[in-house]
Coordinates of C-alpha atoms in Angstrom, one line a residue:
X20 CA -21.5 6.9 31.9
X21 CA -22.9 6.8 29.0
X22 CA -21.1 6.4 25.5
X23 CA -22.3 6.8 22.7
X24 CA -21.2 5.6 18.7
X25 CA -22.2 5.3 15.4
X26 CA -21.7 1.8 14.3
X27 CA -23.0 1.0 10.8
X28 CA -21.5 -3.0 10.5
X29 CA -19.9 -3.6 7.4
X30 CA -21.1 -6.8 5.6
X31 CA -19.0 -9.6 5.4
X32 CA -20.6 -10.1 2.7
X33 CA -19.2 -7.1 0.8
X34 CA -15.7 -7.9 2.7
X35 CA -15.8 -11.2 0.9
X36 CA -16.5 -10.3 -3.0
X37 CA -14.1 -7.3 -2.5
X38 CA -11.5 -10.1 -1.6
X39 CA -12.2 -11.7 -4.6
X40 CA -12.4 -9.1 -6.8
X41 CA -9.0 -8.1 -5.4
X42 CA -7.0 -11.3 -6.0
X43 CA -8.6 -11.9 -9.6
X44 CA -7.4 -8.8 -11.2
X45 CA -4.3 -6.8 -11.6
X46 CA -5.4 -3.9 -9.6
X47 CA -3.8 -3.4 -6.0
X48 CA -6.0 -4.9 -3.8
X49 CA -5.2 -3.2 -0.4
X50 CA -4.6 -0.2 -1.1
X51 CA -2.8 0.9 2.3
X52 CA -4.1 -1.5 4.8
X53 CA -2.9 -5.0 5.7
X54 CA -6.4 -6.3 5.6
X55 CA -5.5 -5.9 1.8
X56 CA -8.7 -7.1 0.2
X57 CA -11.1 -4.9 3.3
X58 CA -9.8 -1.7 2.1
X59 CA -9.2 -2.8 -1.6
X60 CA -9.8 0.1 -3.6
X61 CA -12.3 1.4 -1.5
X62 CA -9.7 4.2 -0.9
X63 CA -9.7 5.4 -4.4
X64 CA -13.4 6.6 -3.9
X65 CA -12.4 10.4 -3.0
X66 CA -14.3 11.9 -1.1
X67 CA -13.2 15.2 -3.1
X68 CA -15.4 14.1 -6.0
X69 CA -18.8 14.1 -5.3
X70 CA -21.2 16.0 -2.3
X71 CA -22.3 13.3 0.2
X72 CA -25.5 12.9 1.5
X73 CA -26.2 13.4 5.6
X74 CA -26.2 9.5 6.9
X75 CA -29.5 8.0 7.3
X76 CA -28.1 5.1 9.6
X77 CA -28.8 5.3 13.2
X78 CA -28.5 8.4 15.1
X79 CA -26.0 9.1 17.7
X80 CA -27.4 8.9 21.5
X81 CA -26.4 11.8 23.8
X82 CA -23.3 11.4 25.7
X83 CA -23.1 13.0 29.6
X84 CA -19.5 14.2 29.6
X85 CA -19.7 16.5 32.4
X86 CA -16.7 18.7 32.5
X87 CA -14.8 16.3 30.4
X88 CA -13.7 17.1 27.1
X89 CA -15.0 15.0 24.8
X90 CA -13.1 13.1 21.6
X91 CA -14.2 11.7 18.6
X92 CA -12.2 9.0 16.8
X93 CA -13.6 8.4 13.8
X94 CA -13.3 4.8 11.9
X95 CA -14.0 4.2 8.7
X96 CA -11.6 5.6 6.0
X97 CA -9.3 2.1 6.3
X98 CA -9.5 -1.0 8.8
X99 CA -11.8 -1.0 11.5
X100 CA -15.3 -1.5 10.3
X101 CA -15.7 -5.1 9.7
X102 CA -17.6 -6.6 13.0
X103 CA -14.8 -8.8 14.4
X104 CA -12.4 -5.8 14.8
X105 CA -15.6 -3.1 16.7
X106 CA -15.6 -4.9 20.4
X107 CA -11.5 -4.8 20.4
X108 CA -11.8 -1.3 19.5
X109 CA -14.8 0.0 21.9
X110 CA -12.7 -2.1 24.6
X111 CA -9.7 0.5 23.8
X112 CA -11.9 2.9 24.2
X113 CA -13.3 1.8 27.7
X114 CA -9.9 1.4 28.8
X115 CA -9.0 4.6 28.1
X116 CA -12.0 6.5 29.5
X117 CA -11.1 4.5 32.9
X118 CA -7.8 5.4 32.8
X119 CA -8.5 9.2 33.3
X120 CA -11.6 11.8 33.7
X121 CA -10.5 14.4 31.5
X122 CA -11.4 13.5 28.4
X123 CA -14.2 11.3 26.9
X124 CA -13.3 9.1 23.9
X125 CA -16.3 8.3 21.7
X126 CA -16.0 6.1 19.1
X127 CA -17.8 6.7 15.4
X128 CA -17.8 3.5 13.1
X129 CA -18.7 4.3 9.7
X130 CA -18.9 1.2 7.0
X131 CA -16.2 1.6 4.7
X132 CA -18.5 2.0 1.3
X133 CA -20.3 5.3 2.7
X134 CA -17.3 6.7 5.2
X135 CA -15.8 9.0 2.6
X136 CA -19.1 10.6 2.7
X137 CA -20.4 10.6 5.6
X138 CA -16.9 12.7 6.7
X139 CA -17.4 14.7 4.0
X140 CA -20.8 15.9 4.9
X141 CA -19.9 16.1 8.7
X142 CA -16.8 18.8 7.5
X143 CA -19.3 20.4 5.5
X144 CA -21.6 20.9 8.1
X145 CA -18.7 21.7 10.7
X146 CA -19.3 19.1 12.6
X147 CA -15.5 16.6 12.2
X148 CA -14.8 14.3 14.4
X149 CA -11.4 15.2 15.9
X150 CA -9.4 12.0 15.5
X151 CA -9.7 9.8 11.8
X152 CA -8.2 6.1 11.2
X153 CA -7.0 4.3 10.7
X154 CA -6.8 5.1 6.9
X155 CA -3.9 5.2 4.3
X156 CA -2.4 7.7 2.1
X157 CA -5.1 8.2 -0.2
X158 CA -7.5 8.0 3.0
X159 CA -5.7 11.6 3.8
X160 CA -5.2 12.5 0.7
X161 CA -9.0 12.3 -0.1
X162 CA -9.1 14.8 2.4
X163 CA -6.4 17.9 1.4
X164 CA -6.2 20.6 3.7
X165 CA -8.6 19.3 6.3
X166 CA -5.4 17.7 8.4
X167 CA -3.8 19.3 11.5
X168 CA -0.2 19.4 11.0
X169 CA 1.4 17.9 14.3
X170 CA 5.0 19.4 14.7
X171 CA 3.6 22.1 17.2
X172 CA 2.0 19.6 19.3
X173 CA 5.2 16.8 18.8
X174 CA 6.9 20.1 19.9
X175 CA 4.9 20.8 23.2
X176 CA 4.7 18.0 24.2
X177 CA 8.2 16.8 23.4
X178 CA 6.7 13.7 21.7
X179 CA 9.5 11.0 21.8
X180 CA 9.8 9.9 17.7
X181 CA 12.5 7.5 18.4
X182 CA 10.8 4.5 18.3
X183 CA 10.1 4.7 14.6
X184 CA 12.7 4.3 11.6
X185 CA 13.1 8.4 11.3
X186 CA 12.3 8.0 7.0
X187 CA 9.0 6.7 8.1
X188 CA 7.8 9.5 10.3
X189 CA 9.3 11.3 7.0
X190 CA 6.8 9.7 4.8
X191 CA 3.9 11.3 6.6
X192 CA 5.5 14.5 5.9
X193 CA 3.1 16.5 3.4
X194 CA 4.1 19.8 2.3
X195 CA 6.1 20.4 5.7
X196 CA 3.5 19.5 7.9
X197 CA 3.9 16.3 9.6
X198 CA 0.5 15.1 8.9
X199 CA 0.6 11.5 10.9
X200 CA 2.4 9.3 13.4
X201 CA 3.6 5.9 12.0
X202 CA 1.3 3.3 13.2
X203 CA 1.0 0.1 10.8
X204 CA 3.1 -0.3 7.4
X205 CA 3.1 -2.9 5.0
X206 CA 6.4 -3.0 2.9
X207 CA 6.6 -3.8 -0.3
X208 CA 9.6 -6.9 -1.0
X209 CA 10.5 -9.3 -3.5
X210 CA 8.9 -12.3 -3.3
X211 CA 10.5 -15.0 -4.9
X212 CA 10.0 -19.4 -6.0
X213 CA 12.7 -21.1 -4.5
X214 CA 12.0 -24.2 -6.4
X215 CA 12.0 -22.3 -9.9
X216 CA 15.1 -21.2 -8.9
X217 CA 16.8 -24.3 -8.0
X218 CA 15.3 -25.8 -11.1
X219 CA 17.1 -23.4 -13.2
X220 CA 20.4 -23.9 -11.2
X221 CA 20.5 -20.4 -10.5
X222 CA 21.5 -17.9 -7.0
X223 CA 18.6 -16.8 -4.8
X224 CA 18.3 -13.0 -5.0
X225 CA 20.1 -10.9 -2.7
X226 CA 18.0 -11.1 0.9
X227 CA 19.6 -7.8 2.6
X228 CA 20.2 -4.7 1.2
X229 CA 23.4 -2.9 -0.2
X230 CA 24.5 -6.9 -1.2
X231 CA 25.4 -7.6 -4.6
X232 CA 23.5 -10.5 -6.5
X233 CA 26.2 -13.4 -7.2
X234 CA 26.0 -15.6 -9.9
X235 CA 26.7 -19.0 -10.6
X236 CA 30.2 -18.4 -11.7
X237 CA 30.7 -16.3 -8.8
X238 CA 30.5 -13.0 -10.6
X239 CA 29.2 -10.2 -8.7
X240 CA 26.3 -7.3 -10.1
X241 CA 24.8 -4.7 -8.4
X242 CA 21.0 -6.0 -7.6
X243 CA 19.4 -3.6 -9.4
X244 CA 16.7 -3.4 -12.5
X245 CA 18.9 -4.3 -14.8
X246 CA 20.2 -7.6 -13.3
X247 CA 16.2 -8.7 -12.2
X248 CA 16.2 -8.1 -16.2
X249 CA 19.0 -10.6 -17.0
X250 CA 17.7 -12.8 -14.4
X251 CA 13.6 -12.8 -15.3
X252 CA 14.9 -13.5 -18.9
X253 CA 17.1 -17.2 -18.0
X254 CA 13.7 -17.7 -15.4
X255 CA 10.9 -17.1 -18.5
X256 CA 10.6 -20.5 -19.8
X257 CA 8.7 -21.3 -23.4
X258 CA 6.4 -24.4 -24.1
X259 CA 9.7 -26.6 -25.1
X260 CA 11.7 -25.4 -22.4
X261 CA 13.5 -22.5 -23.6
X262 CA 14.3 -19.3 -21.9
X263 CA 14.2 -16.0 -23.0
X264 CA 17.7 -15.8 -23.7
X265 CA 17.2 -18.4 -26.6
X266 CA 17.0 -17.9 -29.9
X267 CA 14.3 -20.8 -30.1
X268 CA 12.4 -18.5 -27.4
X269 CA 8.7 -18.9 -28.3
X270 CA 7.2 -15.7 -27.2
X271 CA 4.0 -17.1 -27.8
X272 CA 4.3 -20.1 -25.8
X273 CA 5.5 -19.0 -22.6
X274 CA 4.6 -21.4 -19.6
X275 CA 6.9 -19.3 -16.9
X276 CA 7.6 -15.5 -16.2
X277 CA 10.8 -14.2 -14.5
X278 CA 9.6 -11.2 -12.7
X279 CA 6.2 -9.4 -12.1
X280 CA 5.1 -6.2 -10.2
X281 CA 1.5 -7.2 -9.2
X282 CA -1.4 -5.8 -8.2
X283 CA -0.3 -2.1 -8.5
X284 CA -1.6 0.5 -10.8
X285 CA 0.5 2.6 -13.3
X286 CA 2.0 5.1 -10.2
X287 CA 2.4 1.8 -8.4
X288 CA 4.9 0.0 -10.6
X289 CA 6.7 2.8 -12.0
X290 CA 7.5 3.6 -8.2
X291 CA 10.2 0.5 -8.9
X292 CA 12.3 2.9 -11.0
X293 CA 11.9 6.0 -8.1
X294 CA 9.0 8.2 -6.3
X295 CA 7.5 10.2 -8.6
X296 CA 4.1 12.4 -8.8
X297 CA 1.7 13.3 -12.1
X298 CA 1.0 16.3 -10.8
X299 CA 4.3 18.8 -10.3
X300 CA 4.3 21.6 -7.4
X301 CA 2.3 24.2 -9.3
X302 CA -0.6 21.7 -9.9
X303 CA 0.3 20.8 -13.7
X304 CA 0.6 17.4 -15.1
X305 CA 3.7 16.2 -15.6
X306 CA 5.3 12.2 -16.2
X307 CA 8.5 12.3 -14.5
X308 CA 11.6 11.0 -16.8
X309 CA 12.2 7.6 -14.1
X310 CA 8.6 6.9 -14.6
X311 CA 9.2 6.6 -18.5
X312 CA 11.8 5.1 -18.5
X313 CA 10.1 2.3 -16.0
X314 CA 7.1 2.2 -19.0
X315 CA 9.5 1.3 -21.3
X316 CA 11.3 -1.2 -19.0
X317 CA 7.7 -3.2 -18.5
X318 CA 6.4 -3.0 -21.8
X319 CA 9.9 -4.4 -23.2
X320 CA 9.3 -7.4 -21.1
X321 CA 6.1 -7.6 -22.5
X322 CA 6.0 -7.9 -26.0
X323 CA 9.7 -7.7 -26.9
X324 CA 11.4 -9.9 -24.1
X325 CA 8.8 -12.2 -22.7
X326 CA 9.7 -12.1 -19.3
X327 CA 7.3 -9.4 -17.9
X328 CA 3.2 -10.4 -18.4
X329 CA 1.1 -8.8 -20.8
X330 CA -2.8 -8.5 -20.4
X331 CA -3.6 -11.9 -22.0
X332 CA -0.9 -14.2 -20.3
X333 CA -2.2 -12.2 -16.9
X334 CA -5.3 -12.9 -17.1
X335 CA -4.5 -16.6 -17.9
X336 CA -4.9 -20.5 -16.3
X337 CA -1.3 -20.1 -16.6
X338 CA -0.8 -17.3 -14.1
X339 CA -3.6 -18.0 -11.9
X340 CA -5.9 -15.6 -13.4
X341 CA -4.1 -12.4 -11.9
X342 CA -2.8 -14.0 -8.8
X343 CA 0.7 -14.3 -10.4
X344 CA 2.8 -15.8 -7.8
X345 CA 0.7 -18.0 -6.4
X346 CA 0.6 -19.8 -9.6
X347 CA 4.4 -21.4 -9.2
X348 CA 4.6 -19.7 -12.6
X349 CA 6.2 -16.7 -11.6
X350 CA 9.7 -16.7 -10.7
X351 CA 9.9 -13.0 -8.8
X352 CA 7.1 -10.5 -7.9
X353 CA 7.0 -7.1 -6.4
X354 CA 4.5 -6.8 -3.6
X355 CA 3.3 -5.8 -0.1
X356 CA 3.5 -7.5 3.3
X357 CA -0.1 -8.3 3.3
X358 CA 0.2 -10.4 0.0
X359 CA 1.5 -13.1 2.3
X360 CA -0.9 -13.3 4.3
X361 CA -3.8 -13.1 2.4
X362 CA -3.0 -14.7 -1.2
X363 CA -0.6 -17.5 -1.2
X364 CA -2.3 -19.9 0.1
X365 CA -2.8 -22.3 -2.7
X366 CA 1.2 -22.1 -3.9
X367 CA 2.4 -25.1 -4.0
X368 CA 6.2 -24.1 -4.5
X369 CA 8.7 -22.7 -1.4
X370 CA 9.5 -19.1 -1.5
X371 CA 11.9 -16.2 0.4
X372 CA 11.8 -12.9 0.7
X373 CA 14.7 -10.5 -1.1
X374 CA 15.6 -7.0 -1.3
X375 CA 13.6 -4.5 -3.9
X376 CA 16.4 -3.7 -6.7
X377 CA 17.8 -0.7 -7.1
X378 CA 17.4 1.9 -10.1
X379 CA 20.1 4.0 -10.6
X380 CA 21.6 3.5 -7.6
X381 CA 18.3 4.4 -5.5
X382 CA 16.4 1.6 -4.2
X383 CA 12.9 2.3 -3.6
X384 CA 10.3 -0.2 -1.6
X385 CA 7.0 1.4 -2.3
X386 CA 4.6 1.4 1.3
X387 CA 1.4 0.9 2.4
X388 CA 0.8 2.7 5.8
X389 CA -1.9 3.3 7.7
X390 CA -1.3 6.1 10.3
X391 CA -4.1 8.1 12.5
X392 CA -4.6 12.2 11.7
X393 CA -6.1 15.0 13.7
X394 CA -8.6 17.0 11.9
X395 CA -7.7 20.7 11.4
X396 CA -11.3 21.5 12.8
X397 CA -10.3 20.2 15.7
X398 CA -11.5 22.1 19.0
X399 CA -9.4 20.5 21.1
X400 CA -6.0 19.6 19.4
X401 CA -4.2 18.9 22.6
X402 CA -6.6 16.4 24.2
X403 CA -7.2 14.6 21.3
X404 CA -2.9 14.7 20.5
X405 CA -3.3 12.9 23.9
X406 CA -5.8 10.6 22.9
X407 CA -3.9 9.7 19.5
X408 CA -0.8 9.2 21.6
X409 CA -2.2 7.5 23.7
X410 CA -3.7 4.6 20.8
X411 CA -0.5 5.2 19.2
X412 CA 1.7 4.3 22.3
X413 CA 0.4 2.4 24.7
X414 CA -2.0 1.0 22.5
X415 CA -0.3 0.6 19.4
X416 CA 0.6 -3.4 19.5
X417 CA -3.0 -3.9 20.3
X418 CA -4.1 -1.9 17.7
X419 CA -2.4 -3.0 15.1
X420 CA -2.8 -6.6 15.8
X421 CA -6.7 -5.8 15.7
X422 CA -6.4 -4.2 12.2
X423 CA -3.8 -7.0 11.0
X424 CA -0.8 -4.6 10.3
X425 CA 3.0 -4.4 11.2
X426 CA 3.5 -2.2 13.9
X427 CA 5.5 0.9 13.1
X428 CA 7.3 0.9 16.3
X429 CA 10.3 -0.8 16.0
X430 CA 9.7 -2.2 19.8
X431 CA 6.7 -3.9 18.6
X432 CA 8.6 -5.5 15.8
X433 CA 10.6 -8.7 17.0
X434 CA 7.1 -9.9 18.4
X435 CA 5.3 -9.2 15.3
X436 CA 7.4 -11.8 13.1
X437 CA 8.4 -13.9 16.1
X438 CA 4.3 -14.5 15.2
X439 CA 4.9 -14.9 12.0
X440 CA 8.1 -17.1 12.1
X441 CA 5.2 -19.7 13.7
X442 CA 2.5 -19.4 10.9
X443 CA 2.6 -21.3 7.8
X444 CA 2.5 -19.6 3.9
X445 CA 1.1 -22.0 1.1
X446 CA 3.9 -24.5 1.7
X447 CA 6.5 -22.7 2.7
X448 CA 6.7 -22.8 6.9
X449 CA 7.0 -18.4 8.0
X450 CA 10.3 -19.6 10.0
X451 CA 11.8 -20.4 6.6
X452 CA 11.1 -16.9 5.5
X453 CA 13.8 -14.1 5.5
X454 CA 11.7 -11.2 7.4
X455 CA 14.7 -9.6 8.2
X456 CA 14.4 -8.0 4.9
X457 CA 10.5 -7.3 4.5
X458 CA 11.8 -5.0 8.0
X459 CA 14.7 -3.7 6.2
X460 CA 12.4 -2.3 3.2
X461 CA 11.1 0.3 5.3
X462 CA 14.1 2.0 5.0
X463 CA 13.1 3.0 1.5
X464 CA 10.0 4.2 1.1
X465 CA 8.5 6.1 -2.2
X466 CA 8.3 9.7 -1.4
X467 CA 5.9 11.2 -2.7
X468 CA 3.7 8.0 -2.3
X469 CA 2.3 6.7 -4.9
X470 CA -0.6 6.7 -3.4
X471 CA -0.6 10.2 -3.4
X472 CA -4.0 12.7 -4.4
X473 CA -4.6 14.0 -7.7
X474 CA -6.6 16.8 -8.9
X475 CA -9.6 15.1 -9.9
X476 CA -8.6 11.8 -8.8
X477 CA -10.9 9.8 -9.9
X478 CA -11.1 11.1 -13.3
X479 CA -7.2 11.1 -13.1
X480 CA -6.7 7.7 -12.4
X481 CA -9.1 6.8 -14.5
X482 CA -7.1 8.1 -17.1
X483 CA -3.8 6.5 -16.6
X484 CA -5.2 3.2 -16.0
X485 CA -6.3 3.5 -20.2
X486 CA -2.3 3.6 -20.9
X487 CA -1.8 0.7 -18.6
X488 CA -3.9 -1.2 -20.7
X489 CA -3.3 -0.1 -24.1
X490 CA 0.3 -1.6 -22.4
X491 CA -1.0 -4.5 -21.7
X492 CA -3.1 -5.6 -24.4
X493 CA -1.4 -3.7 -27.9
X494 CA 2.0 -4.3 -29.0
X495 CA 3.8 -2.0 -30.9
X496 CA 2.7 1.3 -29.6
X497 CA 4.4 4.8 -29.8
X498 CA 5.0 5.0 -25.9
X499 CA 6.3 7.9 -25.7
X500 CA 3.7 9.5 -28.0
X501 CA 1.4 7.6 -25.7
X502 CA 2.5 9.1 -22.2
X503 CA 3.0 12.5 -23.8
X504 CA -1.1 12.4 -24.9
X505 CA -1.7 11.3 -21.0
X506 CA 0.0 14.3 -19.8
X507 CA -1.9 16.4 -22.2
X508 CA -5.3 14.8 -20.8
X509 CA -4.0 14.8 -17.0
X510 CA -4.1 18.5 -17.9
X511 CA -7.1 19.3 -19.1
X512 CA -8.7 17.1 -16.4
X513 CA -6.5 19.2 -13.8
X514 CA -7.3 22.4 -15.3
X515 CA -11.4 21.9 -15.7
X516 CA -11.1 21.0 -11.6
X517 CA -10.0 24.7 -10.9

C-alpha cells in the first residue's frame, strides 16, 4: 500500500534562531508546547488574520485505500515538524494502518511558519484534514468554530476519561463543547535559588499545595501574593547589600530580584492573580478587576518596591539579558515545565520547585497544553475519533515523548519524572527536584486560558503588549487611566473586525 504525505521539513535552522530569540526576550517562548522555543510564538500568527495562499510545496501522491476509510492527521499547528520527530511519527502511523484494515491514516506535515495557512486555505477550499496536532490553545483558537465538539462521540463510544485529572479534560472545554482530549501539558510552578535562599537565612517556599509558608521565627502565612511580596522584598538585594525592606534600599542599584513572572505576555502574568479574558461573552472588551489589580501588583515592584524587574534591569548583564533565573540573580520565577528543560543550563546556583501562590484564596497555575482536535468538516467523525483514540491511548507515551511533553495521562506520569529524576538541570541533579509539585499544579489551571483567541488577535495583542511596556520602561504612569484607554482600543479593534 501506498501512503502518501505532505512533508515540507522545517529548518533547523529557523528552529535554532527561534530558540534564541525566545530565551533573549521577555516574550513567552513556547507558547503551548514543551519544545518551548519550536513553537515559540509561532502560535500567535492566526490564521484568522490574513487569506493564505494554496501551498506550492510538493504535491500529495495518490493513496489506494480500497474500501478503507481514509484519515488525515494533520501536523503542523505545534510540535511535530522538525525532521527528528517525522520518522517516529510516520512509524505511528505504519503501526496503526497494520493494526487494522478499516481505516487508512495519512499523515500531512506542514512546516510550522506556513501551517496556519496552508489549513486555512485547505478549509477554505473544503478540503480539512480530519485530525489537527498536536497544537496548543491558541493553535485551536486560531481556528473558532472549525472544531468538532467530542461529548457525542466520548458518549458513544463510552470513552473512559479517568485517566486524566478531570479539571484538565475541563480545560479543553470551550463554550460547552469539549473541544480536545488531554494529551501533553506543561504546568506552570515556582521555580526557586536555593542558594539565594540559604544566603539570606530564609525558609524555602512551600513545595505542596494548601501548606502555609513558615518563617524563620516559625510563624505561619498563607502562601499567597502577598507573602511572595514580603518575601521577594528581604530577597532584592542593592549594590551595598541592602534589601528592599531597608531604608538605605538603593533602587537604582539593585544586583538581585525576589520574584519574577517570565516570559509571559500581559494575559500571561496577570493569570497569577486569576483566569481572566479581554474579551467578555458578548464579544466587548473588557479588563477584568483581578487582572488590574495584578497590574498594579507588578508595576509596584517595579518602580516603587524594587523587587519585581522593570524593562532596563530585564534586559540587563545582571539578569541574563531576559533569561532571569538562569542568571542566579533571581530569587523566585513563575514559569512552565519546559523552562527546565530548555533554559537553565548555564545556572550555576541549586534550585526546587514550589507551589504557585494563591490570590485571594484561588490558586491559579497557568498551562500550556497541547491536545489533538477533530475538524468539524470532518466526513468521518467516528473513524477518525478512533484514530485520535487510538494516538491518544495506546500511543500517547510514545507520542508525547516524541514531541518532548508530559503526558496527560496520569498512568504515564511516574515514568515521565522517574526520567527526569535521572537528568541533570544546570547544577542542580533532577532527583533533587520536588516534581511532586510541578504534577500537583495541574490541579489549577487558568480557565479561560490565557492563551485564549481574540477578535483580531493580532492587532489585539499587539495592543496590550504597548501597556506592558509603557509598564516596563515609564515610571509614574496613571495605570488605571492607562488600562481603561486599552479597553477603549481593544474595542474599537473588536468592533472594526465585525
Amino acid at each position: 500500500m501506498k501512503k502518501s504525505r505532505l512533508i515540507f521539513i522545517f529548518s533547523l535552522l529557523l528552529i535554532a534562531s527561534m530558540m534564541l530569540a525566545a530565551c533573549g526576550g521577555g516574550t513567552e517562548p513556547a507558547g503551548d508546547s514543551s519544545s518551548a522555543a519550536t513553537n515559540a510564538d509561532t502560535e500567535t500568527a492566526a490564521a484568522t488574520e490574513a487569506p493564505a495562499e494554496e501551498p506550492t510545496e510538493a504535491p500529495m501522491e495518490e493513496t489506494t485505500t480500497g474500501d478503507a476509510i481514509e484519515i488525515r492527521w494533520y501536523v503542523g499547528l505545534g510540535a511535530g515538524t522538525d525532521e527528528a520527530t517525522i520518522q517516529a511519527q510516520e512509524d505511528v502511523v505504519a503501526a496503526y494502518n497494520a493494526s487494522q484494515d478499516k481505516i487508512v491514516l495519512k499523515l500531512e506535515i506542514v512546516d510550522n511558519a506556513s501551517a496556519y495557512d496552508v489549513l486555512n486555505t485547505q478549509i477554505a477550499a473544503g478540503n480539512a484534514p480530519d485530525i489537527v496536532g498536536p497544537m496548543g490553545i491558541r493553535g485551536r483558537a486560531s481556528f473558532p468554530g472549525a472544531w468538532m465538539d467530542m461529548n457525542p462521540l466520548i458518549a458513544a463510544n463510552n470513552y473512559d476519561l479517568s485517566d486524566f485529572d478531570p479539571a484538565l479534560v475541563d480545560f479543553y472545554v470551550f463554550e460547552g463543547e469539549q473541544l480536545g482530549i488531554p494529551f501533553a501539558v506543561f504546568p506552570s510552578f515556582t521555580f526557586f535559588n536555593r542558594d539565594l535562599f540559604d544566603e539570606a537565612g530564609l525558609p524555602y517556599p512551600p513545595q505542596e499545595y494548601g501548606v502555609p509558608y513558615v518563617d524563620a521565627d516559625g510563624n505561619e502565612m498563607d502562601w499567597n501574593t502577598e507573602t511572595v511580596r514580603e518575601l521577594a522584598m528581604l530577597l532584592t538585594v542593592d549594590a551595598n547589600g541592602n534589601d528592599a525592606t531597608s531604608p538605605d534600599f538603593d533602587i537604582e542599584n539593585i544586583v538581585q530580584f525576589g520574584y519574577g513572572n517570565m516570559w509571559g505576555d500581559m494575559r500571561a502574568i496577570a493569570t497569577l492573580f486569576g483566569p481572566g479574558s479581554l474579551v467578555d461573552a458578548s464579544g466587548n472588551a473588557q479588563f477584568p478587576d483581578n487582572w488590574r489589580e495584578a497590574m498594579h501588583w507588578y508595576y509596584t515592584g517595579m518602580w516603587e518596591e524594587g523587587w519585581y524587574p522593570n524593562g532596563v534591569y530585564g534586559n540587563s548583564d545582571i539578569l541574563s539579558a531576559g533569561n532571569w533565573f538562569e542568571s542566579g540573580n533571581l530569587a523566585m520565577a513563575n514559569v512552565h515545565l519546559w523552562y527546565a528543560a530548555c533554559c537553565v543550563g548555564a545556572l550555576e546556583s541549586q534550585w526546587d520547585a514550589a507551589a504557585v501562590p494563591s490570590y485571594n484564596g484561588v490558586t491559579t497555575a497557568k498551562l500550556h497544553a497541547d491536545t489533538f482536535g477533530i475538524m468539524k468538516t470532518s466526513q468521518h467523525p467516528q473513524e477518525a475519533f478512533e484514530v485520535l483514540t487510538y494516538l491518544l491511548g495506546e500511543k500517547a507515551g510514545e507520542l508525547a515523548a516524541i514531541y518532548g511533553g508530559m503526558p496527560a495521562r496520569l498512568s504515564l506520569q511516574d515514568s515521565y519524572f522517574d526520567d527526569l529524576r535521572t537528568k541533570s538541570f544546570g547544577a542542580t541533579s533532577g532527583a533533587d527536584i520536588n516534581w511532586d509539585v510541578v504534577r500537583a499544579s495541574l490541579s489549577y489551571p487558568d480557565n479561560p486560558s490565557h492563551e485564549e483567541g481574540l477578535p483580531s488577535f493580532l492587532e489585539a495583542s499587539d495592543r496590550y503588549a504597548q501597556l506592558s511596556q509603557l509598564m516596563d520602561q515609564n515610571p509614574g504612569l496613571d495605570l488605571d487611566a492607562e488600562i481603561d484607554t486599552l479597553v477603549k482600543d481593544l474595542q474599537a479593534i473588536y468592533d472594526a473586525a465585525k
